[in-house]
CSV table of C-alpha atoms and ligand atoms in Angstrom, one decimal:
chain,number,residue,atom,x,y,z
I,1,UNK,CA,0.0,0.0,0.0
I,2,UNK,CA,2.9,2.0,0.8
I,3,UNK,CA,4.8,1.9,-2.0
I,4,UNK,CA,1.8,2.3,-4.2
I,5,UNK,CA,1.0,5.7,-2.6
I,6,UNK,CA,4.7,6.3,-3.1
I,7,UNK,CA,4.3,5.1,-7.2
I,8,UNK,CA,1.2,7.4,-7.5
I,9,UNK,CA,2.7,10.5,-5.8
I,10,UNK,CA,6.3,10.7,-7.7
I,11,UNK,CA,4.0,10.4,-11.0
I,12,UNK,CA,2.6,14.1,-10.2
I,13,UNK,CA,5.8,15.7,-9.0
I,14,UNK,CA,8.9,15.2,-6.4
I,15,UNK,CA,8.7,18.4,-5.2
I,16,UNK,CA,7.1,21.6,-5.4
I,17,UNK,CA,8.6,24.2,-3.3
I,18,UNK,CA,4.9,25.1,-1.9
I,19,UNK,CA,2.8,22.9,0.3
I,20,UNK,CA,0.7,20.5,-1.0
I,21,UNK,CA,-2.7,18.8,-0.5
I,22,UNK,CA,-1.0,15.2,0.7
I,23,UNK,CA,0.6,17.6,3.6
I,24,UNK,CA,-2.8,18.1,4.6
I,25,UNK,CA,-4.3,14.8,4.2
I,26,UNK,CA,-1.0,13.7,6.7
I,27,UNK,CA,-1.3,16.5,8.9
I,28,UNK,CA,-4.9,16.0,9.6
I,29,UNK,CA,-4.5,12.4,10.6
I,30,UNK,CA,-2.1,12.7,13.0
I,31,UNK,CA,-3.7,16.0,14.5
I,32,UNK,CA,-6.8,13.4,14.8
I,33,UNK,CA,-4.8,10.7,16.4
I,34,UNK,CA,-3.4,12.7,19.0
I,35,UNK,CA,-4.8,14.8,21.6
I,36,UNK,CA,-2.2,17.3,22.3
I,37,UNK,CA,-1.8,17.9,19.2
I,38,UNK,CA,-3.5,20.9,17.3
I,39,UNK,CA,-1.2,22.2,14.9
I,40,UNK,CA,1.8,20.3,13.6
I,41,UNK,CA,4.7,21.1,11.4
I,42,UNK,CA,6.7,18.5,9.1
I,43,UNK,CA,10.4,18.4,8.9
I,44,UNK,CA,13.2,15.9,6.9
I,45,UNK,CA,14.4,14.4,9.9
I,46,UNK,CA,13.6,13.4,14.1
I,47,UNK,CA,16.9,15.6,14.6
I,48,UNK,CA,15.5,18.6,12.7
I,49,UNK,CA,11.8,18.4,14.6
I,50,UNK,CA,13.5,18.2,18.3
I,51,UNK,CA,15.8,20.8,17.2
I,52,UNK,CA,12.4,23.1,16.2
I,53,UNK,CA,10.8,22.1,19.5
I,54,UNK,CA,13.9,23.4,21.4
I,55,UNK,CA,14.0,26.6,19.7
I,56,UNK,CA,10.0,26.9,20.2
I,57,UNK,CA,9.9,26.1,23.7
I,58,UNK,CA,12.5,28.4,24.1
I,59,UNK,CA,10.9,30.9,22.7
I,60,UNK,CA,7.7,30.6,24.4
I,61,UNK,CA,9.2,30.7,27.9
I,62,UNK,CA,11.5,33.1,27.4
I,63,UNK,CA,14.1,30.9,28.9
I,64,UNK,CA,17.5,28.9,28.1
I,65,UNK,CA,17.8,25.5,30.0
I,66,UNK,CA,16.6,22.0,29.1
I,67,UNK,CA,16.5,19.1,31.3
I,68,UNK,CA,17.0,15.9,29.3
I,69,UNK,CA,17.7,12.4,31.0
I,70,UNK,CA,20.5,10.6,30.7
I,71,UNK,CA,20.4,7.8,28.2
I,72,UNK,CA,17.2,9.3,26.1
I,73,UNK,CA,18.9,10.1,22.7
I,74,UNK,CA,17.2,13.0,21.2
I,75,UNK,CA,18.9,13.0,17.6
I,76,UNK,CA,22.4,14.4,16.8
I,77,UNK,CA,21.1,18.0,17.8
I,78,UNK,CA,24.6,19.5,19.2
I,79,UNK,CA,23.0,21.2,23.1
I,80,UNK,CA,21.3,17.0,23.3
I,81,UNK,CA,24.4,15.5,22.6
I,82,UNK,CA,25.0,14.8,26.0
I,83,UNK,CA,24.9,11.2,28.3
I,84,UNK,CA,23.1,10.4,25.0
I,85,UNK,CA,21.9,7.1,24.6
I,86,UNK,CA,21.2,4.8,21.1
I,87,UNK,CA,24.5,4.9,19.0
I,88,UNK,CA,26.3,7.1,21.4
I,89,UNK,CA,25.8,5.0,23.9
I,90,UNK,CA,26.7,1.8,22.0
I,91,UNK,CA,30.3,3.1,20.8
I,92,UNK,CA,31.0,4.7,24.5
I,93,UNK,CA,30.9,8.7,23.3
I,94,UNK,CA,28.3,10.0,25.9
I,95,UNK,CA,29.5,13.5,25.0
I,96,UNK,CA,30.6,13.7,21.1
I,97,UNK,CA,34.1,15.5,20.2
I,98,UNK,CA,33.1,18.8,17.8
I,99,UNK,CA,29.8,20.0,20.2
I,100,UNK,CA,31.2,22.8,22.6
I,101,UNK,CA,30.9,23.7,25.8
I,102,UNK,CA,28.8,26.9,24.5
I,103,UNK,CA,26.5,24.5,23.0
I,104,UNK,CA,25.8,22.4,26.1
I,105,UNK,CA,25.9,25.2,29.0
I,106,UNK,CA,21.9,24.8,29.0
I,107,UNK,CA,21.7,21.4,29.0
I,108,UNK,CA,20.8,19.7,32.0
I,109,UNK,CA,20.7,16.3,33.0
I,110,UNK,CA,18.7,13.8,35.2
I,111,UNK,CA,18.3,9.9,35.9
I,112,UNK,CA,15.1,8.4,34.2
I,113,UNK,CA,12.8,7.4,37.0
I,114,UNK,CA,14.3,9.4,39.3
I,115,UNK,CA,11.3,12.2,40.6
I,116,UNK,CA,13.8,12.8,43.5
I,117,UNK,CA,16.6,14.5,41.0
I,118,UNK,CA,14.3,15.8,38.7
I,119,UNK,CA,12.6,17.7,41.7
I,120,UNK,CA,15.8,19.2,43.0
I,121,UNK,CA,17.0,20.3,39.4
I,122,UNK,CA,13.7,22.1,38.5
I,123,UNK,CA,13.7,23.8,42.0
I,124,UNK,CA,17.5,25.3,41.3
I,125,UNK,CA,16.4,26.3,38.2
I,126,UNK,CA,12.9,27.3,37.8
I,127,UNK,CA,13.2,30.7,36.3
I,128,UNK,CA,16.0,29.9,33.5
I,129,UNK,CA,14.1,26.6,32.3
I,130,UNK,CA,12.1,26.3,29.0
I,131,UNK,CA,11.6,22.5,28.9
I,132,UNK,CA,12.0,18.8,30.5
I,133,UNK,CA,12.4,16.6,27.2
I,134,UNK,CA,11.8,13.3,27.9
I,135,UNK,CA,11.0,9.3,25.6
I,136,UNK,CA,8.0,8.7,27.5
I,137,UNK,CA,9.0,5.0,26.9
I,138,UNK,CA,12.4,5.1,26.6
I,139,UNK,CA,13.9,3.0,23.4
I,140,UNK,CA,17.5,4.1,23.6
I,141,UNK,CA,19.1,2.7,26.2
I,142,UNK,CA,16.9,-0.6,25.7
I,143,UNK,CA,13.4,-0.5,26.1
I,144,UNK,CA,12.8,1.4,29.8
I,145,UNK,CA,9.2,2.0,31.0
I,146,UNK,CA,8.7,5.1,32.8
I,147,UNK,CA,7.6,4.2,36.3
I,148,UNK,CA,4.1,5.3,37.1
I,149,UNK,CA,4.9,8.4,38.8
I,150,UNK,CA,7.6,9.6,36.5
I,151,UNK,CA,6.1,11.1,34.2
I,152,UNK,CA,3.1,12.6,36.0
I,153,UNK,CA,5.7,14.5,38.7
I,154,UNK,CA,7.1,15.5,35.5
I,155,UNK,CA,4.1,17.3,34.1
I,156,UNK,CA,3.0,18.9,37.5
I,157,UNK,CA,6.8,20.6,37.8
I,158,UNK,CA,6.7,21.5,34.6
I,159,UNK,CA,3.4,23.2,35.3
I,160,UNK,CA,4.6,24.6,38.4
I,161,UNK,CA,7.1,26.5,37.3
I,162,UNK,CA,6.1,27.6,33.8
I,163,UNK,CA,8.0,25.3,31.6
I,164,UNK,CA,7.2,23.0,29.3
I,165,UNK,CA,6.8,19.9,28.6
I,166,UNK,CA,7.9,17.8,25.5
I,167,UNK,CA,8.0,14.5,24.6
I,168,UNK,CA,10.2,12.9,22.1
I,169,UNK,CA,8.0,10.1,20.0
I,170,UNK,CA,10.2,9.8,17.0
I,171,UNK,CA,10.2,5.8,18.3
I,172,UNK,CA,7.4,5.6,19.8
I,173,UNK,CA,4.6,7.7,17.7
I,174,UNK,CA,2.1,5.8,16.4
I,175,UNK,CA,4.0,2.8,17.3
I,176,UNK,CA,3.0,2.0,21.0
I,177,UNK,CA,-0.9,2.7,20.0
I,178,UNK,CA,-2.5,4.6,17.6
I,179,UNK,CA,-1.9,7.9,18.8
I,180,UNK,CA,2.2,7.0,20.4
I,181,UNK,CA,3.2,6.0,23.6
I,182,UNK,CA,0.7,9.2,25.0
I,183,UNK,CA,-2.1,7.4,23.9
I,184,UNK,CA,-1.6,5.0,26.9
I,185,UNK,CA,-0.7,7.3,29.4
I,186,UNK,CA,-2.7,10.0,31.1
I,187,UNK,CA,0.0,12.8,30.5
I,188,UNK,CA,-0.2,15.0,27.8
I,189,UNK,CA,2.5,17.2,26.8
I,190,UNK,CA,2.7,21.0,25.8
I,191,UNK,CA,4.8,19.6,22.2
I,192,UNK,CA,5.2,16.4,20.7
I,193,UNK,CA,8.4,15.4,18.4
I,194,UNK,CA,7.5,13.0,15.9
I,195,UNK,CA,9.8,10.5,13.1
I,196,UNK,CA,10.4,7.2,11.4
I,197,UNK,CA,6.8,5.9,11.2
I,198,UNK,CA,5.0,8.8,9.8
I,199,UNK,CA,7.2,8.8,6.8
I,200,UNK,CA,6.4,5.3,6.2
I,201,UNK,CA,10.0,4.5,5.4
I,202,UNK,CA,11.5,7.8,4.2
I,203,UNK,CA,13.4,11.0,5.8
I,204,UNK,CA,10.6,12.6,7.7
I,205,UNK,CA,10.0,14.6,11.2
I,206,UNK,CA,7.0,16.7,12.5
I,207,UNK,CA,6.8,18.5,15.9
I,208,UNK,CA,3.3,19.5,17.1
I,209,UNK,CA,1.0,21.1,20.1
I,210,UNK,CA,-1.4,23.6,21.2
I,211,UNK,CA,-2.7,25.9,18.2
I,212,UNK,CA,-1.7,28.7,20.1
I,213,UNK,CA,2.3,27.3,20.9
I,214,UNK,CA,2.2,26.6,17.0
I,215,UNK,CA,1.0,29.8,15.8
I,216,UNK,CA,4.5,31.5,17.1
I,217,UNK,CA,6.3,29.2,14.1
I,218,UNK,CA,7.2,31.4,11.3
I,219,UNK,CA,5.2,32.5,8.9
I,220,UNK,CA,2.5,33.3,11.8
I,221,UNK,CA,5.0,33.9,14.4
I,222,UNK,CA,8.5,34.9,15.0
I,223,UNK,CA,9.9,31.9,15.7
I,224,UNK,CA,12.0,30.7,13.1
I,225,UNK,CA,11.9,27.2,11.2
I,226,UNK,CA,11.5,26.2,7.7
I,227,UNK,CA,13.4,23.4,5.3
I,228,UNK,CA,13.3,23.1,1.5
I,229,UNK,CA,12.2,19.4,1.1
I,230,UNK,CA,10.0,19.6,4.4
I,231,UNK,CA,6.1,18.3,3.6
I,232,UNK,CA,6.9,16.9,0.1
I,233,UNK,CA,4.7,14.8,-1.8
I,234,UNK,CA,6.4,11.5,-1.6
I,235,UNK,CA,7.3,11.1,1.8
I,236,UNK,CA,3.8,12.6,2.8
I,237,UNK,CA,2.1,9.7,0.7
I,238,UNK,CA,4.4,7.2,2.4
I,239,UNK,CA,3.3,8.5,5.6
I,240,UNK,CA,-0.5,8.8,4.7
I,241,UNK,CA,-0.7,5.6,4.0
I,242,UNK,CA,1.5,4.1,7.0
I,243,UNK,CA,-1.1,5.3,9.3
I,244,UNK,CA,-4.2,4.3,7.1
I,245,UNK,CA,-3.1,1.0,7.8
I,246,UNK,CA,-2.2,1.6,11.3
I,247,UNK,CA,-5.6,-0.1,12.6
I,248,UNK,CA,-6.8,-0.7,16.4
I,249,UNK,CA,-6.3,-4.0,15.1
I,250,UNK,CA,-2.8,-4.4,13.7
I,251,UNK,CA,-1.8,-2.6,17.6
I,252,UNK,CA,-3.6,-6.0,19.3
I,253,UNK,CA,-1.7,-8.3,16.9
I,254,UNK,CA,1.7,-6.5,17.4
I,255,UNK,CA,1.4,-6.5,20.9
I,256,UNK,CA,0.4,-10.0,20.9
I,257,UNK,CA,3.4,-11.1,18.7
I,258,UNK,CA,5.3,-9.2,20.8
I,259,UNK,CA,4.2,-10.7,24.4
I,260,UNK,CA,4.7,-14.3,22.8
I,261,UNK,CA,8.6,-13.6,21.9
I,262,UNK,CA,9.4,-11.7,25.5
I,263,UNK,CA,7.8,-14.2,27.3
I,264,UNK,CA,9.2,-17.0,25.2
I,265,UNK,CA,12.7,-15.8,25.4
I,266,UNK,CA,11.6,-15.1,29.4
I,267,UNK,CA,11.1,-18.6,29.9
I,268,UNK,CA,14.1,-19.9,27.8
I,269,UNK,CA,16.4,-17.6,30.5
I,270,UNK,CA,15.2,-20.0,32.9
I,271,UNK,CA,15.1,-22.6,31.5
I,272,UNK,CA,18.9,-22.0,30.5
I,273,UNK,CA,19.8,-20.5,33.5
I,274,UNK,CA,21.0,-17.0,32.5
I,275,UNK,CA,20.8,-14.2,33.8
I,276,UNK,CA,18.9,-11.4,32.5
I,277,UNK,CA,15.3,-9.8,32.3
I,278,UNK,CA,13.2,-8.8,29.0
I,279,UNK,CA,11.6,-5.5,29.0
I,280,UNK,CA,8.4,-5.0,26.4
I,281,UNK,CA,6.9,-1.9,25.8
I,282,UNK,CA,4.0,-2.8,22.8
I,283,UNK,CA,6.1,-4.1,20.3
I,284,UNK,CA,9.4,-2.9,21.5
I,285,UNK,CA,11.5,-5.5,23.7
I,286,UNK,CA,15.3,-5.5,25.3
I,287,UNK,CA,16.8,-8.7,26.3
I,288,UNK,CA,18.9,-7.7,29.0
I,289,UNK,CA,21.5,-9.7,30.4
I,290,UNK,CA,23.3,-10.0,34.0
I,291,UNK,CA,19.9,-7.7,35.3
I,292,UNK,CA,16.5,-8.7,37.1
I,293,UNK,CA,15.5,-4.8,36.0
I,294,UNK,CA,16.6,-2.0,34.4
I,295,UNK,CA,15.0,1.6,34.9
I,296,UNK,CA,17.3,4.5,34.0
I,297,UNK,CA,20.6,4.2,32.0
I,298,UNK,CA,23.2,3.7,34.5
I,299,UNK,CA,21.8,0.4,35.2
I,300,UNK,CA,21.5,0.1,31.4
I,301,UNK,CA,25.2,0.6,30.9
I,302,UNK,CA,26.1,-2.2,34.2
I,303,UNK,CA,23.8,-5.1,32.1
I,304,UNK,CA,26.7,-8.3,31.0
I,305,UNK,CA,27.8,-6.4,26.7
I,306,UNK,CA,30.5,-9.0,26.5
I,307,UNK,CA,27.3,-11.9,27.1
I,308,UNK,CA,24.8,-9.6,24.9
I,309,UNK,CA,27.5,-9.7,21.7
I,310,UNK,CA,28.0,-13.2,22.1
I,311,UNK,CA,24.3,-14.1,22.2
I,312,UNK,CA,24.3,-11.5,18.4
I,313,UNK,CA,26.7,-13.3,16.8
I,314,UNK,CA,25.2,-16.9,18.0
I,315,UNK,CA,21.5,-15.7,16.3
I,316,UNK,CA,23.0,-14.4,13.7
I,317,UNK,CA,25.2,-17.8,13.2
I,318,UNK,CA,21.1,-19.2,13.5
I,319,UNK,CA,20.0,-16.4,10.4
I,320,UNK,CA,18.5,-13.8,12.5
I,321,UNK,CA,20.2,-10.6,12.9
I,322,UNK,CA,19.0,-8.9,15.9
I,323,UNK,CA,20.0,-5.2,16.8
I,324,UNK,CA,24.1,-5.0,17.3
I,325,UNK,CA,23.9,-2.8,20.6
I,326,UNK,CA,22.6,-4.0,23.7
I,327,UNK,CA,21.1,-0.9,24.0
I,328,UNK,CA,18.8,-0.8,21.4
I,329,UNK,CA,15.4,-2.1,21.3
I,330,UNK,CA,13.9,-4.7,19.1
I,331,UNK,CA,11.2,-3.8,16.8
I,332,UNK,CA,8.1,-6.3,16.0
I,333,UNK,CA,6.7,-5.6,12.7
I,334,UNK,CA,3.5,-7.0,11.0
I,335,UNK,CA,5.7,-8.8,8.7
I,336,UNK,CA,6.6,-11.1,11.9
I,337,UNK,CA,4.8,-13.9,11.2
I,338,UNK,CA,4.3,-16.8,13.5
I,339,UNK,CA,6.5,-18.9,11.6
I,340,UNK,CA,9.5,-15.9,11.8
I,341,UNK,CA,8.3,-16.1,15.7
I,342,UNK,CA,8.8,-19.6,16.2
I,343,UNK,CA,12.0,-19.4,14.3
I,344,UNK,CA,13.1,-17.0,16.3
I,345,UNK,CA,12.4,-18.8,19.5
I,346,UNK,CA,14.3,-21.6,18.2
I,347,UNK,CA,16.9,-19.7,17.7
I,348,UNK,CA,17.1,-17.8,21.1
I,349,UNK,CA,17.2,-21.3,22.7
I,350,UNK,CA,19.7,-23.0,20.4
I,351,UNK,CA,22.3,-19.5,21.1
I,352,UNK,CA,21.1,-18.8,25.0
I,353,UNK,CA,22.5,-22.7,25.3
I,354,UNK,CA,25.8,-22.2,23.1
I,355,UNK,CA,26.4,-18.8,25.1
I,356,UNK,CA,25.7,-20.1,28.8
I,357,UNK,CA,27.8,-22.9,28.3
H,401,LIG,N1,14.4,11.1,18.9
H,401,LIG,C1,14.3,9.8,19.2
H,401,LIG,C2,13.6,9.3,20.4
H,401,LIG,C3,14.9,8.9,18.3
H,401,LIG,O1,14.8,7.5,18.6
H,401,LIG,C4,15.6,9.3,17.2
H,401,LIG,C5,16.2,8.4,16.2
H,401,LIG,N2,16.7,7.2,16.7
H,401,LIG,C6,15.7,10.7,17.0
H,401,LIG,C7,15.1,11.6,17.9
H,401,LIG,C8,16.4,11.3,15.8
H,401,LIG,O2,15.7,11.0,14.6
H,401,LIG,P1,16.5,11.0,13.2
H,401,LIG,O3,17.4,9.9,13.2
H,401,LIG,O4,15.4,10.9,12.2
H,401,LIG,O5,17.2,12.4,13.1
């Protein structure tokens, strides 16, 4: 369906320099999936539409500091580049040579799950900070739930203090539910990043919110942002058609496929006797090893690597080639069969008894 759309839009144009009706069409259906979102603005890239939100909350508050969490990877945005998590992570460059000191001065920096932290760093600096960005389900430092009062003591300092509140759902967006990972939680932020899924497969970003936060974007408002591919045809056909497909019922029978690998591989840890924990969020799932938990990033970083890249190599001796980093999340698609389920079980058993020998 996808690449029909894709077929059908390149056949009137690749670009043209003006917005365009399939903007619209993309526009309106996520501004109907999710709540918090009024007004949204597509960009080429997840980088690019955190970057925007920055600058807008910024602009809105009047203020310079961001608190971002340690291990929540936010795109190569230079001021986010720091304790980031996803490739960073994975090659040991928490803070990346080339992004200065200048760059990072208002970036601030808290344990995921920790209210405690978070509390003390909004108190000492209230009246300098613009945002808390946050994954609401974190995916880059494996998959990390937030715990049940995280992210509602996030949203009441926020409030408190005048800041706001924004949350990254490049991964998560319309992949969790049908409206992201806020469709399942009772928290609704002030903007919303969004990526990946709503290009259905090519470069895309969007960051959304209130009509009135929106409205201070360029051309209404002051606040600058604009690209020259942003909104074109093809990647807003892609995306149109992603979430057409995206039904109530493809969510149950992802999350289903999902919940028969974790707690397949759950049980082959046992059975095996390894060490480790799986964490599932819809369908996105870490197998950790050398952990009964994990909840914020340092206890990410202490799970067994050395165990987790002999386990790779064994599945991919097996055909499967899971994510390279232990810190990465697996992704379920509706291409997972049952078959590719069962054959991935097979495999997980056949490498967790090669490795734990
Ligand atoms: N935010 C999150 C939560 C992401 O997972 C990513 C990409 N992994 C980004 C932002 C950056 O998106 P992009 O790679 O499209 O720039």
């Amino acid at each position: 369906a996808v690449i029909a759309a894709v077929d059908e839009a390149i056949s009137q144009g690749l670009s043209f320099g003006v917005p365009c009706s399939l903007e619209v069409d993309l526009a309106k259906e996520v501004v109907g999936r999710i709540p918090s979102i009024e007004m949204v603005r597509f960009v080429n890239s997840g980088t690019e539409a955190v970057m925007s939100a920055v600058r807008l909350a910024r602009a809105a508050t009047g203020r310079d500091k961001i608190l971002k969490f340690a291990g929540c990877y936010h795109g190569h945005v230079d001021s986010l580049l720091v304790k980031a998590g996803s490739g960073a992570a994975t090659l040991g460059l928490p803070d990346s040579p080339g992004v200065t000191r200048g760059t990072t001065q208002d970036t601030l920096v808290a344990a995921f799950n920790d209210v405690g932290e978070v509390e003390r760093t909004v108190a000492k600096h209230c009246d300098n900070l613009a945002a808390i960005i946050v994954e609401p389900v974190a995916g880059n430092m494996g998959v990390v739930q937030p715990d049940e009062a995280f992210l509602p003591a996030l949203r009441e300092f926020t409030n408190q203090c005048g800041a706001l509140l924004i949350f990254d759902e490049v991964m998560t967006g319309f992949r969790l539910s049908r409206s992201g990972a806020q469709g399942l939680l009772a928290v609704k932020p002030d903007l919303t990043t969004l990526g990946k899924i709503i290009g259905g497969g090519l470069p895309v970003g969007a960051y959304g919110g209130s009509a009135e936060l929106m409205n201070r974007v360029a051309p209404q408002g002051a606040v600058y942002q604009a690209g020259t591919l942003s909104g074109n045809p093809v990647t807003m056909a892609a995306g149109f058609a992603t979430l057409q497909n995206l039904t109530d019922e493809i969510y149950e029978h992802l999350q289903c496929t999902t919940s028969r690998l974790a707690s397949g591989i759950d049980t082959m840890l046992r059975t095996h006797r390894v060490s480790g924990v799986v964490q599932q969020a819809g369908s996105m799932l870490t197998l950790f090893f050398g952990r009964d938990s994990v909840r914020n990033f340092e206890e990410a970083k202490a799970c067994d690597a050395a165990m987790y890249a002999r386990f790779f190599h064994a599945m991919l001796k097996r055909s499967i080639h899971l994510p390279p980093s232990g810190l990465e999340a697996w992704f379920v698609s509706t291409c997972h069969s049952e078959a590719v389920i069962d054959e991935t079980l097979a495999a997980v058993d056949g490498s967790l008894q090669e490795c734990s020998r």
